[in-house]
Amino acid sequence: MTEEKKSLNFLEHIVEEDLSNGMNPKDLRFRFPPEPNGYLHIGHTKAIGISFGLGLTYNAPVNLRFDDTNPAKEEQEYVDAIKEDIAWLGYQWDKECYSSDYFQQLYDWTVELIKDGKAYVDSQSSEEIAAQKGTTTEPGTNSPYRDRSVAENLDLFKRMRAGEFDEGAHVVRAKIDMADPNMLMRDPLMYRILKKSHHRTGDEWCIYPMYDWTHGESDYIENISHSLCSLEFKPHRKLYDWFLDQIYTNDIRPKQREFARLNLSYTIMSKRKLLRLVNDGVVKGWDDPRMPTISGLRRRGYTPASIRKFVETVGVAKRENVIDVSLLEFCVREDLNKTASRVMAVIDPVRLVITNYPEGKEEWLEAENNPEDEGAGSREIPFSRELYIEREDFKEEAGRKYFRLTLGKEVRLKNAYIIKGESVVKDEKGNITEIRCTYDPKSRSGSGTEESKRNVKGTLHWVSIQHAIPAEIRLYDRLFNDEAPDSHKDRDFMEFLNPDSLKVITGYVEPGLKEAKPLDQFQFQRLGYFNVDPDSTSNTLVFNKTVGLRDTWAKVKPSSNTQSSSKPQENTQREIPAIEEIKRAGKKYTNLPEDKREALKTKILEAAKKIDIEELVPLYGTAAKKVGTRIVTTIALGAFLENNSVQPDELAKDFITKGKEDTHELLRNEAEIIANKYDI
């Protein structure tokens, strides 16, 4: 029992502790709550695996709930794609839920909060509300509408619901504490007017609940026992609990806990940057096999089992880290080795003629489908006088350590005969167009003859020209040739695109593949794992390279780390998530002399190129004594706004306003730079 406890991750420990404290195992229920505003990517598989994995571990139901409270960004297309991805991964949800199903209940609860004096209608602009929120060192000031009568608030809220007001005219705020050190607790917004059609409710509503008000209450309605979120939601936990306190009776009370997100090397995980790849035509869409989306991985040939194994191997952590993408590739390689049928294909063909093989003769040879699977059986493949082999499998002259075909030496053709190179035919440019050889008729594989048992060091794959089927072969590789493509100073992540991430060639495959269906998976012997792309038709086969037989990047990676003595240190630093670099800078920023502080500021500006705004928001509420963190957050925020040509939202304006009013000169200066630029 002790050993079993040691193997539990921290989330499982939380569940185990609740059970030991008397919680009924039948009351366990988890959920995965995506917002339907885009496609899922490899980063989401961790959250999916955690929730559904706990469901499997404890034999507990898991809800799939769509947090669809923003009709401006959400579409049914995304709902359908998310459901397809989760089902493909092999997970089954108990209930399919939508936050929009709870709009009436949320409205009714808001009415009760207004009656209890715990919510009110605020008629200020977003800028005015932000200006009154205070700073991390000073409390906020109450809205002039905070003490409206219950009757007036109820009347205004009812009229908001009826559509009498324009967007921005009113909002509903919780009445909590404008002096709370957690900025999210200072009378947060609960409702806003948004006159846009919803993908499920149509035009039934023109007011929509905010995420923080909706999330915990949706968990409560669904009897979720453990609400698991990524780390950026940790500052929201206090508000999550406050909202629950207002409605909680004697039912299951959800418990929010946070885990670290999944970060992957050689990969861009930002939706914004992935969208740029699509919009700039770098990739052919969200399901391009080079994209880290689940649909892209599926199209490339990744298996659900391999992705689930990857998530299991990565495990659950409390702190951010970067996982090498080679682990993901290893997982799919290991899975396909057990399941994929072996076939023969030639992707860079050169003609090979067996001069002593009878013209017009053909024979069918037996070939094992998968040596890792005894039940996979065998198939017959055609053999004839003229074959295709890989061009790289032949050299006119070769050293002793070259074990492929060369003149005067023998190799075995896989599942066939031993051949010996005799001569070549070249074109006018000196390129080899044909290799001529002889074969030993008694050396057929599996025949049991002494000749067939003769030991030769090389074995080549091949296809019979007479029977071969031409196919489009798409050779995919990593989209970026740098471990952290968005981590370099003064360089755009697009500069690190791998020019060889896609090569499209015509190859030849054995005739048995003519009936292959989209997403069927194979091992092209000696080449790698491939699957049939959905672009395939009855007339044209299209194959995608999933992954090679071995990790060729392992040899490339060290060379880039040994160019100078400083390189290893730089690479180690790049493995640290950008937001962590910013946090670390905050711990020492105010203690440095001016020259070193400017150097550190440069690093902060570089790190800001790699973050999403959601990563910065939790830092807005940093304690007053941690002024260094507030300064570097301000610097990073300004860089983010400029780099992405976006305007500051309400939370950002609130944070900057507080910075302008702070007593620390460095913080005031940085905040004023942004305030002047955006008229805050």
C-alpha positions as CSV (number, residue, x, y, z in Angstrom):
1,M,0.0,0.0,0.0
2,T,2.9,2.3,0.8
3,E,4.5,1.8,-2.6
4,E,1.2,2.5,-4.3
5,K,0.8,5.8,-2.4
6,K,4.3,6.8,-3.5
7,S,3.4,6.4,-7.1
8,L,0.4,8.7,-6.9
9,N,0.6,12.2,-8.5
10,F,-0.4,15.2,-6.4
11,L,-3.9,15.3,-7.9
12,E,-4.5,11.7,-7.0
13,H,-3.2,12.4,-3.5
14,I,-5.9,15.1,-3.2
15,V,-8.6,12.7,-4.3
16,E,-7.2,10.0,-1.9
17,E,-7.2,12.5,0.9
18,D,-10.8,13.4,0.3
19,L,-11.8,9.8,0.2
20,S,-10.0,9.1,3.4
21,N,-11.9,12.0,5.0
22,G,-15.2,10.4,4.3
23,M,-16.1,11.4,0.7
24,N,-18.2,8.7,-1.0
25,P,-16.4,7.3,-4.0
26,K,-19.7,7.5,-5.9
27,D,-19.6,11.2,-5.5
28,L,-16.5,11.6,-7.6
29,R,-17.1,13.3,-10.9
30,F,-14.6,15.2,-13.2
31,R,-14.9,17.3,-16.3
32,F,-13.0,18.6,-19.3
33,P,-14.3,22.1,-20.0
34,P,-12.9,23.5,-23.4
35,E,-14.1,26.8,-24.8
36,P,-15.3,26.1,-28.4
37,N,-13.2,28.9,-29.9
38,G,-10.6,26.8,-31.8
39,Y,-9.1,23.4,-32.3
40,L,-7.5,21.3,-29.6
41,H,-3.7,20.9,-29.8
42,I,-1.1,18.6,-28.1
43,G,-1.1,20.8,-25.0
44,H,-4.8,20.1,-24.4
45,T,-4.1,16.4,-24.3
46,K,-2.6,16.7,-20.9
47,A,-5.7,18.3,-19.5
48,I,-7.8,15.7,-21.3
49,G,-5.6,12.9,-20.0
50,I,-5.7,14.1,-16.5
51,S,-9.5,14.4,-16.2
52,F,-10.4,11.3,-18.1
53,G,-7.5,9.5,-16.6
54,L,-8.8,10.2,-13.1
55,G,-12.2,9.0,-14.3
56,L,-10.7,5.7,-15.3
57,T,-8.6,5.3,-12.2
58,Y,-11.5,5.9,-9.8
59,N,-14.3,4.5,-12.1
60,A,-15.9,7.9,-12.0
61,P,-17.8,9.7,-14.7
62,V,-16.3,12.6,-16.6
63,N,-18.3,15.4,-18.2
64,L,-17.5,17.1,-21.5
65,R,-18.6,20.6,-20.9
66,F,-18.3,23.4,-23.4
67,D,-17.8,26.8,-21.7
68,D,-19.7,28.6,-24.4
69,T,-20.3,32.1,-22.9
70,N,-18.7,34.2,-25.6
71,P,-20.7,34.0,-28.9
72,A,-18.3,36.4,-30.6
73,K,-15.6,33.7,-30.8
74,E,-17.4,30.4,-30.5
75,E,-18.8,28.2,-33.3
76,Q,-20.4,24.8,-33.8
77,E,-17.5,23.8,-36.0
78,Y,-15.2,23.9,-33.0
79,V,-17.7,21.9,-30.9
80,D,-17.8,19.2,-33.5
81,A,-14.0,19.1,-33.9
82,I,-13.4,18.9,-30.1
83,K,-15.8,16.0,-29.8
84,E,-14.2,14.2,-32.7
85,D,-10.7,14.7,-31.2
86,I,-11.6,13.4,-27.7
87,A,-13.5,10.4,-29.1
88,W,-10.6,9.6,-31.4
89,L,-8.2,9.7,-28.4
90,G,-10.4,6.9,-26.9
91,Y,-12.1,8.8,-24.1
92,Q,-15.8,8.5,-23.4
93,W,-17.6,11.3,-21.6
94,D,-20.6,10.6,-19.4
95,K,-22.6,13.8,-20.1
96,E,-22.2,16.3,-22.9
97,C,-22.9,19.6,-21.2
98,Y,-22.9,23.3,-22.2
99,S,-22.7,26.3,-20.0
100,S,-25.3,27.9,-22.2
101,D,-27.7,25.3,-20.8
102,Y,-27.4,27.1,-17.5
103,F,-28.0,30.6,-18.6
104,Q,-31.4,30.8,-17.0
105,Q,-30.1,29.3,-13.7
106,L,-27.2,31.7,-13.7
107,Y,-29.6,34.6,-14.3
108,D,-31.9,33.5,-11.5
109,W,-28.9,33.2,-9.1
110,T,-27.8,36.7,-10.1
111,V,-31.2,38.0,-9.2
112,E,-30.9,36.4,-5.8
113,L,-27.5,37.9,-5.3
114,I,-28.9,41.3,-6.1
115,K,-31.7,40.8,-3.7
116,D,-29.2,39.9,-1.0
117,G,-27.1,43.0,-1.7
118,K,-24.2,41.0,-3.1
119,A,-24.4,42.2,-6.7
120,Y,-25.3,45.4,-8.5
121,V,-25.6,47.0,-11.9
122,D,-22.8,49.4,-12.7
123,S,-23.3,52.0,-15.4
124,Q,-19.7,53.1,-15.7
125,S,-17.5,52.6,-18.8
126,S,-14.9,49.9,-18.7
127,E,-12.2,52.6,-18.4
128,E,-13.9,54.1,-15.4
129,I,-14.2,50.8,-13.7
130,A,-10.6,50.0,-14.3
131,A,-9.5,53.4,-13.0
132,Q,-11.3,52.7,-9.7
133,K,-9.9,49.3,-9.0
134,G,-6.9,50.7,-7.0
135,T,-3.4,49.3,-7.1
136,T,-1.6,46.4,-5.5
137,T,-0.6,48.8,-2.7
138,E,-3.8,50.9,-2.5
139,P,-7.4,49.8,-2.2
140,G,-9.9,50.5,-5.0
141,T,-12.7,53.0,-4.7
142,N,-16.3,52.0,-4.8
143,S,-18.4,52.6,-7.9
144,P,-20.8,55.5,-7.5
145,Y,-23.5,52.9,-8.4
146,R,-22.5,50.4,-5.8
147,D,-25.2,51.4,-3.4
148,R,-28.1,51.5,-5.8
149,S,-31.2,50.1,-4.3
150,V,-32.2,46.5,-4.8
151,A,-35.3,47.6,-6.7
152,E,-33.3,49.7,-9.1
153,N,-30.7,47.0,-9.7
154,L,-33.4,44.4,-10.3
155,D,-35.2,46.7,-12.7
156,L,-32.0,47.5,-14.7
157,F,-30.9,43.9,-14.8
158,K,-34.3,42.9,-16.1
159,R,-34.2,45.6,-18.8
160,M,-30.6,44.5,-19.7
161,R,-32.1,41.0,-20.2
162,A,-34.8,42.4,-22.4
163,G,-32.3,44.1,-24.7
164,E,-33.2,47.7,-23.9
165,F,-29.6,48.9,-23.6
166,D,-26.6,49.0,-26.0
167,E,-23.5,47.1,-25.5
168,G,-21.3,48.7,-22.8
169,A,-24.2,50.7,-21.2
170,H,-24.3,48.5,-18.1
171,V,-22.6,45.5,-16.5
172,V,-23.4,43.5,-13.4
173,R,-20.7,43.2,-10.7
174,A,-20.4,41.1,-7.6
175,K,-20.2,43.3,-4.5
176,I,-17.2,41.8,-2.6
177,D,-14.3,44.0,-1.4
178,M,-12.6,46.8,-3.3
179,A,-9.7,46.5,-0.8
180,D,-9.0,42.8,-1.3
181,P,-5.3,42.1,-2.1
182,N,-6.4,39.8,-4.8
183,M,-7.4,42.1,-7.6
184,L,-9.9,39.6,-9.0
185,M,-12.0,40.0,-5.9
186,R,-12.5,43.7,-6.3
187,D,-16.1,43.7,-7.5
188,P,-15.6,41.5,-10.5
189,L,-17.8,41.6,-13.5
190,M,-20.6,38.9,-13.7
191,Y,-22.5,40.0,-16.8
192,R,-22.0,42.1,-19.9
193,I,-24.3,43.1,-22.7
194,L,-23.3,41.3,-25.9
195,K,-25.8,41.5,-28.8
196,K,-24.5,38.6,-30.8
197,S,-26.1,35.4,-31.9
198,H,-25.1,32.3,-30.0
199,H,-24.3,29.1,-31.8
200,R,-26.8,27.2,-29.6
201,T,-29.2,29.7,-28.0
202,G,-29.5,31.9,-31.1
203,D,-30.8,35.4,-30.1
204,E,-32.5,34.3,-26.9
205,W,-30.0,36.1,-24.8
206,C,-28.3,39.5,-25.2
207,I,-26.5,39.4,-21.9
208,Y,-23.8,36.8,-21.2
209,P,-22.2,35.7,-18.0
210,M,-18.5,36.1,-17.5
211,Y,-16.2,33.1,-17.2
212,D,-15.4,33.4,-13.5
213,W,-19.1,33.5,-12.6
214,T,-20.0,30.7,-15.0
215,H,-17.3,28.2,-14.4
216,G,-17.7,27.3,-10.8
217,E,-21.4,27.4,-10.9
218,S,-21.4,25.1,-13.9
219,D,-19.2,22.7,-11.9
220,Y,-21.7,22.9,-9.1
221,I,-24.7,22.3,-11.2
222,E,-23.1,19.2,-12.7
223,N,-22.0,17.9,-9.2
224,I,-18.3,18.0,-10.2
225,S,-16.2,17.0,-7.3
226,H,-12.8,18.1,-8.5
227,S,-12.4,21.0,-10.9
228,L,-8.9,20.7,-12.4
229,C,-7.4,23.7,-14.2
230,S,-4.0,24.9,-15.5
231,L,-1.8,27.1,-13.3
232,E,-2.9,30.4,-14.8
233,F,-6.3,29.9,-13.0
234,K,-4.7,29.7,-9.5
235,P,-5.3,33.4,-8.7
236,H,-9.0,32.8,-9.7
237,R,-9.5,30.1,-7.0
238,K,-10.4,32.6,-4.3
239,L,-13.2,34.1,-6.5
240,Y,-14.2,30.6,-7.6
241,D,-14.8,29.7,-3.9
242,W,-16.6,33.0,-3.1
243,F,-19.1,32.5,-5.9
244,L,-19.7,29.0,-4.7
245,D,-20.2,30.2,-1.1
246,Q,-23.2,32.3,-2.3
247,I,-25.1,29.3,-3.8
248,Y,-23.8,26.3,-2.0
249,T,-26.3,24.2,0.0
250,N,-25.7,20.6,1.0
251,D,-24.7,19.2,-2.4
252,I,-21.3,18.2,-3.7
253,R,-19.0,21.2,-3.6
254,P,-16.4,21.4,-6.4
255,K,-12.8,21.8,-5.4
256,Q,-10.5,23.7,-7.8
257,R,-6.9,22.6,-8.1
258,E,-4.2,23.5,-10.6
259,F,-1.5,21.7,-12.6
260,A,1.3,22.8,-15.0
261,R,0.5,23.0,-18.7
262,L,2.3,20.9,-21.3
263,N,5.2,22.7,-23.1
264,L,7.0,20.9,-26.0
265,S,10.3,21.6,-27.6
266,Y,10.6,22.3,-31.3
267,T,6.9,23.3,-31.1
268,I,4.9,26.5,-31.0
269,M,2.0,26.2,-28.5
270,S,0.5,29.6,-28.8
271,K,-2.8,29.7,-30.7
272,R,-2.0,33.2,-31.9
273,K,1.3,32.0,-33.5
274,L,-0.3,28.8,-34.8
275,L,-2.9,31.0,-36.5
276,R,-0.1,33.0,-38.1
277,L,1.3,29.9,-39.6
278,V,-2.1,29.1,-41.1
279,N,-2.8,32.7,-42.3
280,D,0.7,33.1,-43.8
281,G,0.4,29.9,-45.8
282,V,3.3,28.2,-44.0
283,V,1.0,25.3,-43.4
284,K,-2.1,24.2,-45.3
285,G,-4.5,24.4,-42.5
286,W,-5.1,23.5,-38.9
287,D,-4.9,19.8,-39.8
288,D,-1.6,20.1,-41.6
289,P,0.5,17.1,-40.4
290,R,3.2,19.4,-39.2
291,M,0.9,21.2,-36.8
292,P,0.7,20.2,-33.2
293,T,-3.1,20.1,-33.3
294,I,-4.8,16.8,-32.6
295,S,-6.3,16.8,-36.0
296,G,-2.8,17.4,-37.5
297,L,-1.3,14.6,-35.5
298,R,-4.1,12.2,-36.5
299,R,-3.6,13.1,-40.2
300,R,0.1,12.5,-39.9
301,G,-0.4,9.0,-38.5
302,Y,-0.1,9.4,-34.8
303,T,-2.2,6.9,-32.9
304,P,-4.4,7.5,-29.9
305,A,-2.5,5.0,-27.9
306,S,0.8,6.8,-28.6
307,I,-0.5,10.1,-27.5
308,R,-2.1,8.7,-24.3
309,K,1.2,7.0,-23.5
310,F,3.0,10.3,-24.0
311,V,0.7,12.1,-21.6
312,E,1.1,9.2,-19.1
313,T,4.9,9.4,-19.4
314,V,5.0,13.1,-19.0
315,G,3.0,12.9,-15.8
316,V,1.4,15.6,-13.7
317,A,3.4,18.4,-12.3
318,K,2.9,21.6,-10.2
319,R,5.6,23.6,-12.0
320,E,6.1,24.4,-15.7
321,N,8.6,22.5,-17.7
322,V,9.5,21.7,-21.3
323,I,9.2,18.2,-22.7
324,D,11.4,17.1,-25.6
325,V,9.3,16.4,-28.6
326,S,11.5,13.3,-29.2
327,L,9.6,11.6,-26.4
328,L,6.3,12.1,-28.3
329,E,8.0,10.7,-31.4
330,F,9.4,7.7,-29.4
331,C,5.9,6.9,-28.2
332,V,4.4,6.7,-31.6
333,R,7.4,4.8,-33.0
334,E,7.0,2.3,-30.2
335,D,3.3,1.9,-30.7
336,L,3.5,1.5,-34.5
337,N,6.3,-1.0,-34.2
338,K,3.8,-3.3,-32.6
339,T,0.8,-2.6,-34.8
340,A,1.9,-1.4,-38.3
341,S,2.1,-3.9,-41.1
342,R,5.5,-4.1,-42.9
343,V,5.4,-3.3,-46.6
344,M,7.9,-2.4,-49.2
345,A,8.1,1.0,-50.9
346,V,10.9,2.8,-52.7
347,I,10.9,6.6,-52.5
348,D,14.0,7.5,-54.5
349,P,14.0,4.7,-57.1
350,V,16.7,3.5,-59.5
351,R,16.2,0.6,-61.9
352,L,17.8,-2.7,-61.1
353,V,17.9,-5.5,-63.7
354,I,18.7,-9.1,-62.9
355,T,20.3,-10.1,-66.1
356,N,20.1,-13.9,-65.5
357,Y,16.5,-13.9,-64.4
358,P,14.2,-15.1,-67.2
359,E,12.4,-12.4,-69.1
360,G,8.6,-12.4,-68.6
361,K,8.8,-14.6,-65.5
362,E,7.2,-13.5,-62.3
363,E,6.8,-15.3,-59.0
364,W,5.0,-14.5,-55.7
365,L,7.0,-14.6,-52.6
366,E,5.8,-14.9,-49.0
367,A,6.5,-11.9,-46.7
368,E,5.8,-11.6,-43.0
369,N,3.4,-8.8,-42.1
370,N,4.7,-7.9,-38.7
371,P,7.4,-9.9,-36.8
372,E,6.2,-8.2,-33.6
373,D,2.7,-9.7,-34.0
374,E,2.4,-13.5,-34.4
375,G,-1.2,-13.1,-35.4
376,A,-0.5,-10.7,-38.2
377,G,0.1,-13.4,-40.8
378,S,1.8,-13.0,-44.1
379,R,1.2,-11.8,-47.6
380,E,2.5,-12.5,-51.1
381,I,4.5,-10.0,-53.1
382,P,5.4,-10.2,-56.8
383,F,9.0,-10.6,-57.9
384,S,10.3,-10.1,-61.5
385,R,13.4,-9.4,-63.6
386,E,13.2,-5.6,-63.2
387,L,13.0,-4.0,-59.8
388,Y,13.2,-0.6,-58.1
389,I,15.6,-0.1,-55.2
390,E,16.6,3.0,-53.3
391,R,19.3,5.0,-55.0
392,E,21.2,5.4,-51.8
393,D,21.4,1.6,-51.5
394,F,24.0,1.4,-54.3
395,K,27.6,2.7,-54.8
396,E,29.9,1.8,-57.6
397,E,32.8,1.8,-55.2
398,A,32.5,1.4,-51.5
399,G,34.6,0.7,-48.5
400,R,34.5,-2.4,-46.3
401,K,31.9,-0.9,-44.0
402,Y,29.4,-0.3,-46.7
403,F,26.9,-3.2,-46.5
404,R,24.6,-2.3,-49.4
405,L,24.9,-3.1,-53.0
406,T,28.1,-2.4,-54.9
407,L,29.9,-3.9,-57.9
408,G,31.4,-7.3,-57.2
409,K,29.7,-7.8,-53.8
410,E,26.5,-9.6,-52.7
411,V,23.5,-8.5,-50.8
412,R,20.1,-10.1,-50.2
413,L,16.8,-8.7,-51.5
414,K,14.3,-8.8,-48.7
415,N,12.1,-12.0,-48.8
416,A,13.8,-12.9,-52.1
417,Y,17.2,-13.8,-53.5
418,I,20.9,-13.0,-53.1
419,I,22.1,-10.7,-55.9
420,K,25.6,-9.5,-57.0
421,G,26.3,-6.1,-58.6
422,E,27.9,-6.5,-62.1
423,S,27.7,-3.2,-64.0
424,V,25.8,0.1,-64.4
425,V,24.3,2.2,-67.1
426,K,24.7,6.0,-67.0
427,D,23.1,8.9,-68.9
428,E,25.1,11.6,-70.7
429,K,25.6,13.5,-67.4
430,G,27.1,10.5,-65.7
431,N,24.1,9.7,-63.5
432,I,23.3,6.1,-62.9
433,T,20.0,5.1,-64.6
434,E,20.3,1.3,-64.3
435,I,22.1,-1.2,-62.2
436,R,22.7,-4.7,-63.6
437,C,23.2,-7.7,-61.4
438,T,22.9,-11.4,-61.3
439,Y,21.1,-13.6,-58.8
440,D,21.6,-17.0,-57.3
441,P,18.4,-19.0,-58.2
442,K,18.9,-21.4,-55.2
443,S,19.2,-18.6,-52.6
444,R,15.5,-17.8,-52.2
445,S,14.6,-16.8,-48.7
446,G,12.9,-19.6,-46.7
447,S,13.6,-22.3,-49.3
448,G,15.9,-24.2,-46.9
449,T,18.7,-24.7,-49.3
450,E,22.3,-24.2,-48.3
451,E,22.5,-21.3,-50.7
452,S,19.6,-19.6,-49.0
453,K,21.4,-19.9,-45.7
454,R,24.5,-18.2,-47.0
455,N,25.4,-15.2,-44.8
456,V,25.5,-11.8,-46.5
457,K,25.7,-8.6,-44.5
458,G,23.3,-6.4,-46.4
459,T,19.5,-6.7,-47.0
460,L,17.7,-4.3,-49.4
461,H,14.0,-3.5,-49.8
462,W,12.6,-3.4,-53.4
463,V,9.4,-3.4,-55.5
464,S,8.8,-5.1,-58.8
465,I,8.6,-2.4,-61.6
466,Q,6.0,-4.4,-63.4
467,H,3.7,-4.5,-60.4
468,A,4.6,-1.3,-58.6
469,I,2.0,1.4,-57.9
470,P,3.1,5.0,-58.1
471,A,2.3,7.1,-55.0
472,E,2.7,10.6,-53.8
473,I,4.9,10.5,-50.7
474,R,4.9,13.5,-48.4
475,L,8.0,13.5,-46.2
476,Y,7.2,15.5,-43.1
477,D,9.7,16.6,-40.5
478,R,9.7,19.0,-37.6
479,L,8.3,22.4,-38.5
480,F,11.1,24.1,-36.7
481,N,14.8,23.3,-36.6
482,D,15.4,25.0,-33.2
483,E,14.4,23.7,-29.8
484,A,12.8,27.0,-28.8
485,P,12.0,28.9,-32.0
486,D,10.4,31.8,-30.2
487,S,13.1,32.3,-27.6
488,H,15.8,34.2,-29.5
489,K,16.7,37.8,-29.0
490,D,15.6,40.2,-31.8
491,R,14.6,37.3,-34.1
492,D,11.2,36.2,-35.2
493,F,10.2,32.6,-34.5
494,M,9.4,32.3,-38.2
495,E,13.1,32.5,-39.0
496,F,13.6,29.1,-37.5
497,L,11.2,27.3,-39.9
498,N,12.7,24.0,-41.1
499,P,13.0,24.4,-44.9
500,D,12.8,20.6,-45.2
501,S,9.7,20.2,-43.1
502,L,7.9,18.9,-46.2
503,K,9.1,17.3,-49.3
504,V,6.7,15.9,-51.9
505,I,8.0,13.1,-54.1
506,T,6.7,10.3,-56.3
507,G,7.6,6.8,-55.0
508,Y,6.5,3.3,-55.7
509,V,4.8,0.8,-53.4
510,E,3.9,-2.9,-53.6
511,P,0.6,-3.6,-55.3
512,G,-1.2,-4.8,-52.1
513,L,-1.4,-1.2,-51.0
514,K,-3.8,-0.3,-53.8
515,E,-6.8,-1.0,-51.5
516,A,-5.3,1.0,-48.5
517,K,-7.8,3.3,-46.9
518,P,-7.2,6.8,-45.4
519,L,-5.3,6.7,-42.1
520,D,-4.2,3.1,-42.6
521,Q,-0.7,2.8,-41.1
522,F,2.3,0.9,-42.4
523,Q,6.0,0.6,-41.9
524,F,7.8,1.1,-45.1
525,Q,10.7,-1.2,-44.4
526,R,14.0,0.5,-43.7
527,L,12.4,3.9,-44.3
528,G,10.0,4.7,-41.5
529,Y,6.3,4.7,-40.6
530,F,3.7,6.1,-43.0
531,N,0.0,6.4,-43.3
532,V,-2.5,7.0,-46.0
533,D,-3.6,10.7,-46.3
534,P,-7.2,11.6,-46.7
535,D,-6.2,13.3,-50.0
536,S,-5.8,9.8,-51.5
537,T,-8.2,8.8,-54.3
538,S,-8.9,5.6,-56.2
539,N,-6.4,6.9,-58.8
540,T,-3.7,8.4,-56.6
541,L,-2.3,7.1,-53.4
542,V,-0.9,9.7,-51.0
543,F,1.2,8.7,-48.0
544,N,2.4,10.9,-45.1
545,K,5.6,10.1,-43.2
546,T,4.7,9.8,-39.6
547,V,8.1,9.3,-38.1
548,G,11.4,7.6,-39.0
549,L,12.6,4.3,-37.6
550,R,15.0,6.1,-35.3
551,D,15.6,9.5,-33.9
552,T,17.9,11.2,-36.4
553,W,17.6,14.5,-34.5
554,A,19.6,13.0,-31.6
555,K,22.7,13.3,-33.8
556,V,21.9,16.8,-34.9
557,K,21.2,18.3,-31.5
558,P,24.6,18.0,-29.9
559,S,26.4,19.7,-32.8
560,S,24.3,22.9,-32.2
561,N,25.2,22.8,-28.5
562,T,29.0,22.7,-29.0
563,Q,29.7,25.7,-31.2
564,S,30.9,27.6,-28.2
565,S,31.3,27.2,-24.5
566,S,28.3,29.4,-23.9
567,K,25.9,27.4,-26.1
568,P,25.0,24.7,-23.6
569,Q,24.0,27.4,-21.1
570,E,21.9,29.2,-23.7
571,N,20.1,26.1,-24.6
572,T,19.4,25.3,-21.0
573,Q,18.0,28.8,-20.5
574,R,15.7,28.4,-23.6
575,E,14.1,25.4,-22.0
576,I,12.7,27.7,-19.3
577,P,9.2,28.9,-20.2
578,A,9.2,32.6,-21.1
579,I,6.8,33.5,-18.3
580,E,9.2,31.9,-15.8
581,E,12.1,34.0,-17.2
582,I,10.0,37.1,-16.5
583,K,9.1,36.0,-13.0
584,R,12.7,35.2,-12.2
585,A,13.8,38.6,-13.5
586,G,11.3,40.3,-11.1
587,K,13.1,38.8,-8.1
588,K,16.3,40.7,-8.8
589,Y,15.3,43.6,-11.0
590,T,15.2,46.3,-8.3
591,N,18.5,45.1,-6.7
592,L,20.7,45.6,-9.8
593,P,22.8,48.6,-10.9
594,E,21.4,50.6,-13.8
595,D,23.6,48.9,-16.5
596,K,22.7,45.4,-15.4
597,R,19.1,46.4,-15.0
598,E,19.0,47.5,-18.7
599,A,20.6,44.3,-19.8
600,L,17.9,42.3,-17.9
601,K,15.2,44.5,-19.4
602,T,16.4,43.5,-22.8
603,K,15.9,39.8,-21.9
604,I,12.5,40.6,-20.6
605,L,11.5,42.2,-23.9
606,E,12.7,39.1,-25.7
607,A,10.8,36.8,-23.4
608,A,7.7,38.9,-24.0
609,K,7.7,37.7,-27.6
610,K,7.0,34.1,-26.5
611,I,4.1,34.6,-24.1
612,D,0.4,34.8,-24.3
613,I,-1.5,37.6,-22.5
614,E,-3.2,34.9,-20.4
615,E,0.1,34.1,-18.8
616,L,0.6,37.7,-17.6
617,V,-2.8,38.3,-16.1
618,P,-2.1,36.3,-12.9
619,L,0.8,38.6,-12.3
620,Y,-1.4,41.7,-12.2
621,G,-2.3,40.8,-8.6
622,T,1.2,40.5,-7.3
623,A,1.6,41.6,-3.7
624,A,2.8,45.2,-3.1
625,K,6.1,44.2,-1.6
626,K,7.1,42.3,-4.7
627,V,7.5,45.5,-6.7
628,G,10.2,43.9,-8.9
629,T,7.7,41.5,-10.3
630,R,5.2,44.2,-11.0
631,I,7.8,46.2,-12.8
632,V,8.8,43.4,-15.1
633,T,5.2,42.5,-15.7
634,T,4.6,46.0,-16.8
635,I,7.6,45.9,-19.2
636,A,6.4,42.5,-20.6
637,L,2.9,43.8,-21.0
638,G,4.0,46.8,-23.0
639,A,6.2,44.6,-25.2
640,F,3.3,42.2,-25.8
641,L,0.9,44.9,-26.8
642,E,3.4,46.4,-29.2
643,N,4.6,43.1,-30.7
644,N,1.0,42.0,-31.4
645,S,-0.4,45.4,-32.3
646,V,-3.3,45.0,-29.9
647,Q,-5.0,47.4,-27.5
648,P,-5.0,46.8,-23.7
649,D,-8.1,45.2,-22.3
650,E,-9.9,46.2,-19.1
651,L,-7.6,44.2,-16.8
652,A,-4.5,45.5,-18.5
653,K,-5.7,49.1,-18.2
654,D,-6.5,48.6,-14.6
655,F,-3.0,47.2,-13.9
656,I,-1.3,50.1,-15.7
657,T,-3.4,52.6,-13.9
658,K,-2.3,51.2,-10.6
659,G,1.3,51.3,-11.8
660,K,1.1,55.0,-12.6
661,E,-0.1,55.7,-9.1
662,D,2.5,53.6,-7.3
663,T,5.1,55.1,-5.0
664,H,8.0,53.2,-6.7
665,E,9.6,55.4,-9.3
666,L,10.7,52.6,-11.7
667,L,7.2,51.1,-11.7
668,R,5.6,54.5,-12.3
669,N,8.0,55.2,-15.2
670,E,7.3,52.0,-17.0
671,A,3.5,52.3,-16.4
672,E,3.5,55.9,-17.8
673,I,5.2,54.8,-21.0
674,I,2.3,52.4,-21.7
675,A,-0.3,54.8,-20.4
676,N,0.9,57.6,-22.7
677,K,0.9,55.3,-25.7
678,Y,-2.6,54.0,-25.2
679,D,-4.2,57.0,-23.6
680,I,-4.8,55.2,-20.3
